[in-house]
Coordinates of C-alpha atoms and ligand atoms in Angstrom, one line a residue:
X1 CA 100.8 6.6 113.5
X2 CA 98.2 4.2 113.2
X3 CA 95.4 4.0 115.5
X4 CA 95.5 1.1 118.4
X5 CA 92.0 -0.6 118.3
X6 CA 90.2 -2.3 120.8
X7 CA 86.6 -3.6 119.7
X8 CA 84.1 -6.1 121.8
X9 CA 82.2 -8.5 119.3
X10 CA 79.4 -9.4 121.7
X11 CA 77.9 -11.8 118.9
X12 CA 74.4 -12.8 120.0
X13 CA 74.9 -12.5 123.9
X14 CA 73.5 -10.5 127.5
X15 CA 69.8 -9.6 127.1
X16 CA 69.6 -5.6 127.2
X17 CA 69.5 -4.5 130.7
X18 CA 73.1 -6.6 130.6
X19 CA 73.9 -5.5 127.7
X20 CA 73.6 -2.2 129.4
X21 CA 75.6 -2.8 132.6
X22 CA 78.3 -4.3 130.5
X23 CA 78.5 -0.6 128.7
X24 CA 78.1 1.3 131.7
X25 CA 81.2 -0.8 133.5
X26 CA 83.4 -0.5 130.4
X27 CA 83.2 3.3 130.3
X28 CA 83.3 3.4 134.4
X29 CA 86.8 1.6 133.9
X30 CA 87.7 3.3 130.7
X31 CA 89.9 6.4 132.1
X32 CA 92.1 3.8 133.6
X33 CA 93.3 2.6 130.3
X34 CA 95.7 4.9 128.0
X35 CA 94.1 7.3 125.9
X36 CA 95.8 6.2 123.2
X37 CA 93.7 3.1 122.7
X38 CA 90.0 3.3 120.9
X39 CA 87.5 0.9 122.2
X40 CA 84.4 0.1 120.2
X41 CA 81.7 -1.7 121.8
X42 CA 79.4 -4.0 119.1
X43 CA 76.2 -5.1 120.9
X44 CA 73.5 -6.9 119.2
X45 CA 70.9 -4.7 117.3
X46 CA 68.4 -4.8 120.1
X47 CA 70.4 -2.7 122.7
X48 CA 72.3 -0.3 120.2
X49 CA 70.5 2.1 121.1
X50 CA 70.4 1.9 124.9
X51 CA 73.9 1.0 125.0
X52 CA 74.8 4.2 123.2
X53 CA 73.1 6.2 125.8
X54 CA 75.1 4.4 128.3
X55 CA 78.4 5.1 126.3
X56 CA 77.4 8.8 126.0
X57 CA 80.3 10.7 127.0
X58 CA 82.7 8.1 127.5
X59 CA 84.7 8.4 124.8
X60 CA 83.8 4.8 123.1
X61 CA 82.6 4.0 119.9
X62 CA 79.6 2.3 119.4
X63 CA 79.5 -0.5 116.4
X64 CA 77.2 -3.3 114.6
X65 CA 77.8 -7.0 114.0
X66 CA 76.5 -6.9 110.8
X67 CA 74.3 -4.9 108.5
X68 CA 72.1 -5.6 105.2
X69 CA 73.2 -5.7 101.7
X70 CA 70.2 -3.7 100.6
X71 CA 69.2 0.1 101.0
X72 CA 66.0 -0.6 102.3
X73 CA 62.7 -2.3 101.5
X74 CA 60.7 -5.5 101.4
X75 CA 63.7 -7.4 103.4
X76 CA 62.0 -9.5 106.7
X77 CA 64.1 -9.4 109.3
X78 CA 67.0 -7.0 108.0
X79 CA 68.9 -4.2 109.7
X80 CA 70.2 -1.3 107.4
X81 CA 73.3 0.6 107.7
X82 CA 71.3 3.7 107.7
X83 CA 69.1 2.3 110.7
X84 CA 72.3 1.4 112.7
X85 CA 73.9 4.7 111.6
X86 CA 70.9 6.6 112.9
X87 CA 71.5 4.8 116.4
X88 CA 74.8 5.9 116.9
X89 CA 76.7 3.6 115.5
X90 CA 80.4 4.7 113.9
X91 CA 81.5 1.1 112.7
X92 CA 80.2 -2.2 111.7
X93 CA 81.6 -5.7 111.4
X94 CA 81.4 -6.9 108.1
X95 CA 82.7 -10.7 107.2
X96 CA 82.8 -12.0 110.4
X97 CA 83.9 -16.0 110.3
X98 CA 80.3 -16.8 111.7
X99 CA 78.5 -15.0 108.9
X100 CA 80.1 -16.7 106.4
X101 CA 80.0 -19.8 107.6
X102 CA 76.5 -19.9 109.3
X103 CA 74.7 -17.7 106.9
X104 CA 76.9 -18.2 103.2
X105 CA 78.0 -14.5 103.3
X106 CA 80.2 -14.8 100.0
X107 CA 82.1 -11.9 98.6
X108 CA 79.1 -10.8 96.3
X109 CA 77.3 -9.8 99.3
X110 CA 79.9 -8.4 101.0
X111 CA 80.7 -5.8 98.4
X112 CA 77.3 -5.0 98.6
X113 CA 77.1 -4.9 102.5
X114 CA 80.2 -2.8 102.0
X115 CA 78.7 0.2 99.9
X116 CA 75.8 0.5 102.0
X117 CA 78.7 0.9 105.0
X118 CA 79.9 3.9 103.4
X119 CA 76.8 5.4 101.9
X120 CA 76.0 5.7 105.5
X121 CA 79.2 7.1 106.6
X122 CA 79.9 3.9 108.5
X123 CA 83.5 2.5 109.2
X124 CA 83.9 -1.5 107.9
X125 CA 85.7 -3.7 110.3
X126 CA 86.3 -6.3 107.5
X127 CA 87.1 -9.6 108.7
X128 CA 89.6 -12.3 106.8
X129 CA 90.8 -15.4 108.3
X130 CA 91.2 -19.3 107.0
X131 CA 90.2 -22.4 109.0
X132 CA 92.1 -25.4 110.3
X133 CA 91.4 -27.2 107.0
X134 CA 93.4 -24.1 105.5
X135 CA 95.8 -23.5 108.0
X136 CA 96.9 -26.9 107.9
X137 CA 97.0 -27.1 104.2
X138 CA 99.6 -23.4 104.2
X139 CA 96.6 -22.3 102.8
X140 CA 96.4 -19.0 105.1
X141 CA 97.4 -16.7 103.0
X142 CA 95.9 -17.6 99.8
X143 CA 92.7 -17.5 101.8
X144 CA 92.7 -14.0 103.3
X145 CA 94.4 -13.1 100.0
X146 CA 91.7 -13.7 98.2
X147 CA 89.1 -12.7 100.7
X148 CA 91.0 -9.0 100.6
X149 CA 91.2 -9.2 96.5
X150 CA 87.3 -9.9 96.1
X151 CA 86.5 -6.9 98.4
X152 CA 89.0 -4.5 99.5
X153 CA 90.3 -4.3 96.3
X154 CA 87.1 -2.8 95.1
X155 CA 87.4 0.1 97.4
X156 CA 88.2 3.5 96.1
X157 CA 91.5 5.0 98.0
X158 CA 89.0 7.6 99.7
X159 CA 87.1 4.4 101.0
X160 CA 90.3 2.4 102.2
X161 CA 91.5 5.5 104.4
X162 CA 88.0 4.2 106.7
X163 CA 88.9 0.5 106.9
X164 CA 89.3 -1.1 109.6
X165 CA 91.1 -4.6 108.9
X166 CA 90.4 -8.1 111.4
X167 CA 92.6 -10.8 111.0
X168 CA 90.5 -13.9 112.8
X169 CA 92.1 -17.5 112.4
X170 CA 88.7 -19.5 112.4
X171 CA 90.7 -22.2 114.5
X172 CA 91.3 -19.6 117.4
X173 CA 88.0 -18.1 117.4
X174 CA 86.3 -19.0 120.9
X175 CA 88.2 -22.2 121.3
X176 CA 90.8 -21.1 123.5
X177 CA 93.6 -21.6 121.3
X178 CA 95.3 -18.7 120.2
X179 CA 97.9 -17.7 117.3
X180 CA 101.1 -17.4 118.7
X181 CA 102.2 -13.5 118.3
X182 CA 104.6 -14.6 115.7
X183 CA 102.0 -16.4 113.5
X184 CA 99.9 -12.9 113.9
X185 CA 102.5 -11.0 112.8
X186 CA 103.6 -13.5 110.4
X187 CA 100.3 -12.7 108.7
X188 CA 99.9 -9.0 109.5
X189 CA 102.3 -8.4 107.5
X190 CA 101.4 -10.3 105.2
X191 CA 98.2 -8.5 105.3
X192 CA 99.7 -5.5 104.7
X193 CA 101.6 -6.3 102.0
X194 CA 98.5 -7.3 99.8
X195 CA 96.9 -4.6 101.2
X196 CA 99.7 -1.7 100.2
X197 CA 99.8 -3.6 96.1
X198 CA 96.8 -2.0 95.5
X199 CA 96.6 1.2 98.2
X200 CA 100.6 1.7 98.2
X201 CA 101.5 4.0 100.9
X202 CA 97.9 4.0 102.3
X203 CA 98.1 0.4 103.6
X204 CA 100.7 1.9 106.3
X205 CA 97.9 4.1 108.2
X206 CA 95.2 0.6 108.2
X207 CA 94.7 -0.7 111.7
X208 CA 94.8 -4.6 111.3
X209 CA 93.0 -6.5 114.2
X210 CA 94.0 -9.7 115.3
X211 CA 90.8 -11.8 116.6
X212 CA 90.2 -15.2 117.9
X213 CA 90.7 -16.2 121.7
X214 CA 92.7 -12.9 122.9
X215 CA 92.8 -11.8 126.3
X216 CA 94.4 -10.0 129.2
X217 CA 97.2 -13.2 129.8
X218 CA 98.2 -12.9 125.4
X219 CA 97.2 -9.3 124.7
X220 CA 100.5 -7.5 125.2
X221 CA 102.5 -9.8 123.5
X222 CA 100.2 -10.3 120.5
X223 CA 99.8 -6.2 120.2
X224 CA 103.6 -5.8 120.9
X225 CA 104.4 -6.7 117.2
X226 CA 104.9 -4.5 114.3
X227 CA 101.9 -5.1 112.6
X228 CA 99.4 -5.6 114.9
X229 CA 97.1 -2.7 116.1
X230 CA 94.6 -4.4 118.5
X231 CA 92.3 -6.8 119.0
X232 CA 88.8 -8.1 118.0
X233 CA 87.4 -9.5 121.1
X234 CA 84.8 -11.9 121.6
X235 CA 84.3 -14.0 124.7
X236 CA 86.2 -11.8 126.7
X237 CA 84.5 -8.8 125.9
X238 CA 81.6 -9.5 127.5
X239 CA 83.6 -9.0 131.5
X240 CA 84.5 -5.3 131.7
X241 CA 87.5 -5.8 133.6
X242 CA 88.7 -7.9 131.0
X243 CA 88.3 -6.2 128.4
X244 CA 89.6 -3.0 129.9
X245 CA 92.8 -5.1 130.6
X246 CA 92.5 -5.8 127.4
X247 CA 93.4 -2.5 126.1
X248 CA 96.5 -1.9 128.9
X249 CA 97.9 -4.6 126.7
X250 CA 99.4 -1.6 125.4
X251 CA 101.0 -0.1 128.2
X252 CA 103.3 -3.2 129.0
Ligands
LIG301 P1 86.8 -14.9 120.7 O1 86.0 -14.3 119.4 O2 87.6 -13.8 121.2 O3 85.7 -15.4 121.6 O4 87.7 -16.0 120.2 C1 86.6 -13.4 118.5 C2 85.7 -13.1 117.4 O5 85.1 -14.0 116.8 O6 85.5 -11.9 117.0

């Protein structure tokens, strides 16, 4: 059985003391949900902390947005993955669209990013996903082909069993549109196929994310197909109640 994911990107939103009150509702509201479901909260660096005393108990898995590519050292303005480890954090979001895009995150530095995940007993939420551009072109799965090849492939099997897959069409992501649960499975599967050339029967247990515009109205039917085990939630992660309804997309 694979798990059934529901993770909150915040990206760089809510000043702390939100930040906080967003935690605190989400685990208020969080016995109302199915057990079944895993929710991970990613706040930026500057309330992990608090916001994992506010999570204490609840059940709910702290994560990071990002992390650095380097151990430690003379690096202004990095975070390490032991650093966001030692706050609490189980998981980190590596690859997001916005990182690649904004700040030239290429595969080099994601491999890197990667290792320092797991030498700090981290959990990778890797994220894949072409843009418009791409999409247009039937360039999708070349794309997130590739983007698995040049860094999942270079995990060892022990590694892939903590992966945590997010498939994020650049074109949905905070615009409103979303992939129709058919093109999300249509490249789940997909997904999982490249995925299970190089991990075989491993690639069965990977929870693959779908991200980019979901919400309570498209959840159920996007997380009702085959290969999709959740969500990777952005704008609508940052209203409790919404994201909680989020994860009774299950339920229906
Ligand atoms: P969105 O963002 O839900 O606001 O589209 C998803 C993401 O980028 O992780």
């Amino acid at each position: 059985m694979r798990k059934k994911i529901v993770a909150g990107n915040w990206k760089m939103n809510t000043l702390p003391a939100e930040g906080v009150e967003l935690a605190k509702g989400v685990a208020a509201g969080r016995g109302g949900v199915c057990e079944c479901v895993d929710f991970i909260v990613c706040p930026p660096f500057t309330h992990l902390s608090t916001v994992a005393e506010a999570l204490k108990g609840s059940g709910i898995a702290l994560g990071a947005q990002n992390c650095a590519a380097e151990e430690k050292g003379a690096y202004t303005g990095e975070v390490s993955a032991a650093m966001i480890a030692a706050l609490g954090c189980k998981y980190v979001i590596l690859g997001h669209s916005e990182r690649r895009q904004y700040y030239g995150e290429t595969s080099e530095t994601l491999n890197k990013k990667m290792a320092q995940a797991y030498a700090n007993g981290l959990t990778p939420i890797y994220c894949v996903g072409e843009n418009l551009d791409e999409r247009e072109a039937g360039k999708h799965f070349d794309v997130v082909k590739a983007q698995i090849e040049e860094v999942v492939y270079n995990l060892t099997a022990e590694q892939f069993k903590n992966l945590v897959i997010a498939y994020e069409p650049v074109w949905a992501i905070g615009t409103g549109k979303t992939a129709t649960a058919e093109q999300a499975q249509e490249i789940h599967a997909y997904i999982r196929k490249v995925l299970s050339a190089k991990f075989g029967a491993a690639a069965d247990e990977c929870a693959i994310l779908y991200g980019g515009s979901c919400k309570p109205s498209n959840a159920a039917e996007i997380f009702a197909k085959a290969d999709v085990d959740g969500g990777l939630i952005g704008g609508a992660a940052l209203k409790a109640e919404d994201f909680l309804a989020i994860g009774k997309g299950f339920e229906k």
